[in-house]
């Protein structure tokens, strides 16, 4: 389901339910998520938040619908289209998802930049064209080399740090788009941006927050039949590096906190470690 439930009024009437002023997320405003059963609030049904998963999509893949839909929102906000070169900064699971979704929306080349060598190693399995560790390689030089010196069409910042946002200005072509996907903590969100390239290059800086039910439907469709690389299908099963039954919930959180897992799926009906 689209788990951040909109009110159906306010911005919702403009078709922007992810920007609802009374957004009520499951797991925060309503109990549920990591349990065998969950009560779906009436307003979730009323406002189209329940998305049917077609047969043939494993539950483990469907469990990625929410993060994938957020990447769909980012890629759509960037206007990514056929032939584009897209840079994704951040090698975590959401960075990888953004890279895969960008490819699905037609990007010809995707460059993923990440500082965590373990994560970058994990990213190798996803058919991303260029992987860069900016601590070892000059990301700016790589982007220029990949774009005939022009710059990328879009940069999606999926790393929770200020520097990549500031550097992204120098990675896009004129009229390029920079998407601030990951959020920064309150009090640490002020950036020092060079405004000249924005002005003279007519750059666009956009945000991406949450996703709409339509984008969750798009994500489910991607998880079912989409492709990340030209040859492979959307690599949902590679993103789910661990699965646990509910008794494994603490081990699951531990893995996430240590940064060893990409995505951990809890299977409430299962017992203990499944795989
Ligand atoms: Zn609303």
Coordinates of C-alpha atoms and ligand atoms in Angstrom, one line a residue:
X1 CA 0.0 0.0 0.0
X2 CA 0.9 3.6 -0.3
X3 CA 1.8 3.9 3.4
X4 CA 1.7 7.7 4.0
X5 CA -2.1 8.2 4.0
X6 CA -3.4 11.4 2.6
X7 CA -6.6 13.3 3.7
X8 CA -8.2 13.7 0.2
X9 CA -8.5 17.4 0.7
X10 CA -5.7 20.1 0.6
X11 CA -3.0 19.5 -1.9
X12 CA -4.5 16.1 -2.4
X13 CA -7.1 17.7 -4.6
X14 CA -4.3 18.9 -6.9
X15 CA -3.1 15.3 -7.3
X16 CA -0.2 15.7 -4.9
X17 CA -1.2 13.3 -2.1
X18 CA 2.4 12.8 -1.0
X19 CA 2.5 16.5 -0.1
X20 CA -0.7 16.2 2.0
X21 CA -0.8 18.7 4.9
X22 CA -2.3 16.0 7.1
X23 CA -0.2 13.1 6.0
X24 CA -0.6 10.1 8.3
X25 CA 2.0 7.4 7.8
X26 CA 1.3 3.8 8.8
X27 CA 3.6 2.8 11.6
X28 CA 3.6 6.4 13.0
X29 CA 0.0 7.7 12.9
X30 CA -1.4 4.2 12.8
X31 CA -0.1 1.0 14.4
X32 CA 1.1 -1.6 12.1
X33 CA 3.7 -2.9 9.7
X34 CA 5.8 -5.4 11.6
X35 CA 2.9 -7.7 12.5
X36 CA 1.1 -10.6 11.1
X37 CA -2.0 -8.5 10.5
X38 CA -2.6 -4.8 10.2
X39 CA -5.8 -2.7 10.3
X40 CA -6.1 -0.5 7.2
X41 CA -7.6 2.8 8.1
X42 CA -10.8 3.7 6.2
X43 CA -9.3 6.8 4.7
X44 CA -6.5 4.8 3.2
X45 CA -9.1 2.8 1.2
X46 CA -11.1 5.9 0.4
X47 CA -8.1 7.7 -1.0
X48 CA -6.8 4.9 -3.1
X49 CA -3.8 3.9 -0.9
X50 CA -4.4 0.2 -1.2
X51 CA -2.5 -1.1 -4.3
X52 CA -3.2 -4.5 -5.6
X53 CA -0.1 -6.6 -6.3
X54 CA -0.6 -8.7 -9.5
X55 CA 0.0 -12.4 -9.3
X56 CA 3.5 -13.4 -10.1
X57 CA 5.2 -10.8 -7.9
X58 CA 6.6 -12.5 -4.8
X59 CA 5.7 -10.8 -1.5
X60 CA 9.4 -10.2 -0.8
X61 CA 9.6 -8.1 -3.9
X62 CA 6.3 -6.4 -3.3
X63 CA 7.7 -5.4 0.1
X64 CA 10.0 -3.0 -1.7
X65 CA 7.2 -1.1 -3.3
X66 CA 7.4 1.8 -0.8
X67 CA 11.1 2.7 -1.2
X68 CA 10.9 2.0 -4.9
X69 CA 8.0 4.4 -5.2
X70 CA 10.0 7.1 -3.5
X71 CA 12.7 6.6 -6.2
X72 CA 9.9 6.8 -8.9
X73 CA 8.9 10.2 -7.4
X74 CA 12.5 11.4 -7.5
X75 CA 13.1 10.2 -11.1
X76 CA 9.8 11.7 -12.2
X77 CA 10.5 15.0 -10.5
X78 CA 13.8 15.1 -12.4
X79 CA 12.0 14.5 -15.7
X80 CA 14.4 11.6 -16.5
X81 CA 13.8 10.4 -20.1
X82 CA 15.3 8.3 -22.8
X83 CA 19.0 9.0 -23.5
X84 CA 19.7 10.9 -20.3
X85 CA 22.8 10.6 -18.2
X86 CA 21.9 10.4 -14.5
X87 CA 24.2 10.7 -11.5
X88 CA 23.1 9.2 -8.3
X89 CA 25.1 10.2 -5.2
X90 CA 24.8 7.7 -2.4
X91 CA 25.5 4.0 -2.6
X92 CA 23.0 2.8 -0.1
X93 CA 19.8 0.8 -1.0
X94 CA 17.9 4.0 -1.9
X95 CA 20.8 5.2 -4.1
X96 CA 20.7 1.8 -5.9
X97 CA 16.9 2.0 -6.2
X98 CA 17.1 5.5 -7.7
X99 CA 19.8 4.2 -10.2
X100 CA 17.6 1.3 -11.2
X101 CA 14.5 3.4 -11.6
X102 CA 16.3 6.0 -13.6
X103 CA 17.4 3.3 -16.0
X104 CA 13.8 2.1 -16.2
X105 CA 12.7 5.6 -17.2
X106 CA 15.1 5.5 -20.1
X107 CA 18.4 6.8 -18.8
X108 CA 21.1 5.8 -21.2
X109 CA 23.9 5.9 -18.6
X110 CA 23.7 5.9 -14.8
X111 CA 26.7 6.9 -12.6
X112 CA 26.5 5.9 -9.0
X113 CA 28.8 7.6 -6.4
X114 CA 29.3 6.2 -3.0
X115 CA 31.9 6.4 -0.2
X116 CA 31.2 3.2 1.6
X117 CA 33.3 0.5 -0.1
X118 CA 31.2 -2.3 1.2
X119 CA 28.1 -0.7 -0.3
X120 CA 29.8 0.1 -3.5
X121 CA 30.8 -3.6 -3.8
X122 CA 27.2 -4.6 -3.2
X123 CA 26.1 -2.1 -5.9
X124 CA 28.1 -4.0 -8.5
X125 CA 25.4 -6.5 -8.8
X126 CA 22.8 -4.1 -10.2
X127 CA 24.1 -3.4 -13.7
X128 CA 24.9 0.3 -13.0
X129 CA 27.1 1.7 -15.8
X130 CA 29.7 3.5 -13.7
X131 CA 30.5 3.1 -10.0
X132 CA 32.6 5.8 -8.4
X133 CA 34.1 6.2 -5.0
X134 CA 34.6 10.0 -4.8
X135 CA 37.3 9.5 -2.2
X136 CA 39.5 7.7 -4.7
X137 CA 38.3 9.1 -8.0
X138 CA 37.3 12.6 -9.1
X139 CA 33.5 12.3 -9.6
X140 CA 33.4 15.7 -11.5
X141 CA 36.0 14.4 -14.0
X142 CA 34.1 11.1 -14.4
X143 CA 30.8 12.9 -15.1
X144 CA 32.4 15.3 -17.6
X145 CA 34.2 12.4 -19.3
X146 CA 30.8 10.5 -19.6
X147 CA 29.0 13.5 -21.0
X148 CA 31.4 15.0 -23.6
X149 CA 32.3 17.7 -21.0
X150 CA 28.7 19.0 -20.8
X151 CA 27.5 17.5 -17.5
X152 CA 24.7 15.1 -16.5
X153 CA 21.0 15.7 -17.3
X154 CA 20.1 15.0 -13.7
X155 CA 21.8 14.4 -10.3
X156 CA 19.8 12.6 -7.6
X157 CA 21.3 13.1 -4.1
X158 CA 20.5 10.1 -2.0
X159 CA 23.2 10.6 0.6
X160 CA 22.3 12.3 3.9
X161 CA 25.1 14.9 3.8
X162 CA 25.4 18.5 2.8
X163 CA 28.6 18.3 0.6
X164 CA 27.1 16.3 -2.2
X165 CA 24.2 18.7 -2.6
X166 CA 26.7 21.6 -2.9
X167 CA 28.8 19.7 -5.4
X168 CA 25.9 18.5 -7.5
X169 CA 25.6 22.1 -8.9
X170 CA 28.8 21.4 -10.8
X171 CA 27.8 18.0 -12.1
X172 CA 24.8 19.0 -14.2
X173 CA 24.5 20.5 -17.7
X174 CA 22.7 23.7 -18.4
X175 CA 19.0 23.3 -17.5
X176 CA 20.0 20.2 -15.6
X177 CA 18.0 19.0 -12.6
X178 CA 19.3 18.4 -9.1
X179 CA 17.0 16.4 -6.9
X180 CA 17.4 16.5 -3.1
X181 CA 16.2 13.0 -2.3
X182 CA 17.7 12.2 1.1
X183 CA 16.7 14.6 3.8
X184 CA 19.1 16.3 6.2
X185 CA 18.6 16.5 9.9
X186 CA 16.9 19.7 11.2
X187 CA 19.6 22.2 12.2
X188 CA 22.1 20.7 9.7
X189 CA 20.2 21.4 6.5
X190 CA 21.6 24.8 5.5
X191 CA 23.7 24.7 2.4
X192 CA 26.3 26.9 0.8
X193 CA 25.4 26.9 -2.9
X194 CA 27.1 28.7 -5.7
X195 CA 24.2 30.6 -7.2
X196 CA 26.0 31.6 -10.4
X197 CA 25.8 28.2 -12.2
X198 CA 22.1 28.1 -11.1
X199 CA 21.4 31.5 -12.6
X200 CA 23.5 31.3 -15.8
X201 CA 22.8 27.6 -16.4
X202 CA 19.1 27.8 -15.6
X203 CA 19.4 24.8 -13.3
X204 CA 16.5 23.4 -11.4
X205 CA 16.7 22.2 -7.9
X206 CA 13.8 20.0 -6.9
X207 CA 12.9 18.0 -3.8
X208 CA 11.4 14.5 -3.6
X209 CA 9.3 13.6 -0.6
X210 CA 7.4 10.3 -0.1
X211 CA 5.3 9.1 -3.0
X212 CA 1.7 8.9 -4.3
X213 CA -0.5 5.8 -4.7
X214 CA 0.0 6.1 -8.5
X215 CA 3.7 6.0 -8.0
X216 CA 3.4 2.9 -5.7
X217 CA 1.4 1.3 -8.5
X218 CA 4.3 2.2 -10.9
X219 CA 6.8 0.8 -8.4
X220 CA 4.8 -2.5 -8.1
X221 CA 4.8 -2.8 -11.9
X222 CA 8.5 -2.2 -12.0
X223 CA 9.2 -4.8 -9.4
X224 CA 7.1 -7.3 -11.4
X225 CA 8.5 -6.8 -14.9
X226 CA 10.9 -3.9 -14.9
X227 CA 14.5 -4.0 -15.8
X228 CA 17.6 -2.5 -14.3
X229 CA 20.2 -3.3 -16.9
X230 CA 19.4 -4.0 -20.5
X231 CA 19.5 -7.7 -20.0
X232 CA 18.2 -8.3 -16.5
X233 CA 14.9 -7.7 -14.8
X234 CA 14.4 -5.3 -11.9
X235 CA 16.7 -6.8 -9.3
X236 CA 14.3 -6.8 -6.3
X237 CA 15.7 -10.1 -5.1
X238 CA 19.3 -8.7 -5.0
X239 CA 18.2 -5.8 -2.9
X240 CA 16.7 -8.1 -0.2
X241 CA 19.9 -9.3 1.3
X242 CA 18.3 -10.8 4.4
X243 CA 14.9 -12.2 5.5
X244 CA 13.7 -12.9 9.0
X245 CA 10.6 -14.0 10.8
X246 CA 9.2 -11.7 13.5
X247 CA 11.4 -13.3 16.2
X248 CA 14.4 -12.0 14.2
X249 CA 13.4 -8.4 14.3
X250 CA 16.2 -7.3 16.6
X251 CA 18.8 -9.0 14.5
X252 CA 17.2 -7.3 11.5
X253 CA 17.6 -3.9 12.9
X254 CA 21.1 -4.7 14.0
X255 CA 22.0 -5.6 10.5
X256 CA 20.5 -2.3 9.1
X257 CA 22.3 -0.2 11.7
X258 CA 25.7 -1.9 11.0
X259 CA 25.1 -1.1 7.3
X260 CA 25.7 -4.7 6.3
X261 CA 22.3 -5.3 4.7
X262 CA 20.8 -3.5 1.8
X263 CA 17.1 -4.3 2.5
X264 CA 15.9 -6.6 5.3
X265 CA 12.4 -8.1 4.9
X266 CA 10.4 -9.3 7.9
X267 CA 8.1 -12.2 7.2
X268 CA 5.5 -12.0 10.0
X269 CA 4.1 -15.4 9.3
X270 CA 7.5 -17.0 9.3
X271 CA 9.7 -18.2 12.2
X272 CA 13.3 -17.3 12.8
X273 CA 15.8 -16.8 9.9
X274 CA 14.4 -17.9 6.6
X275 CA 17.4 -17.1 4.4
Ligands
LIG1 ZN1 -4.4 16.2 2.1

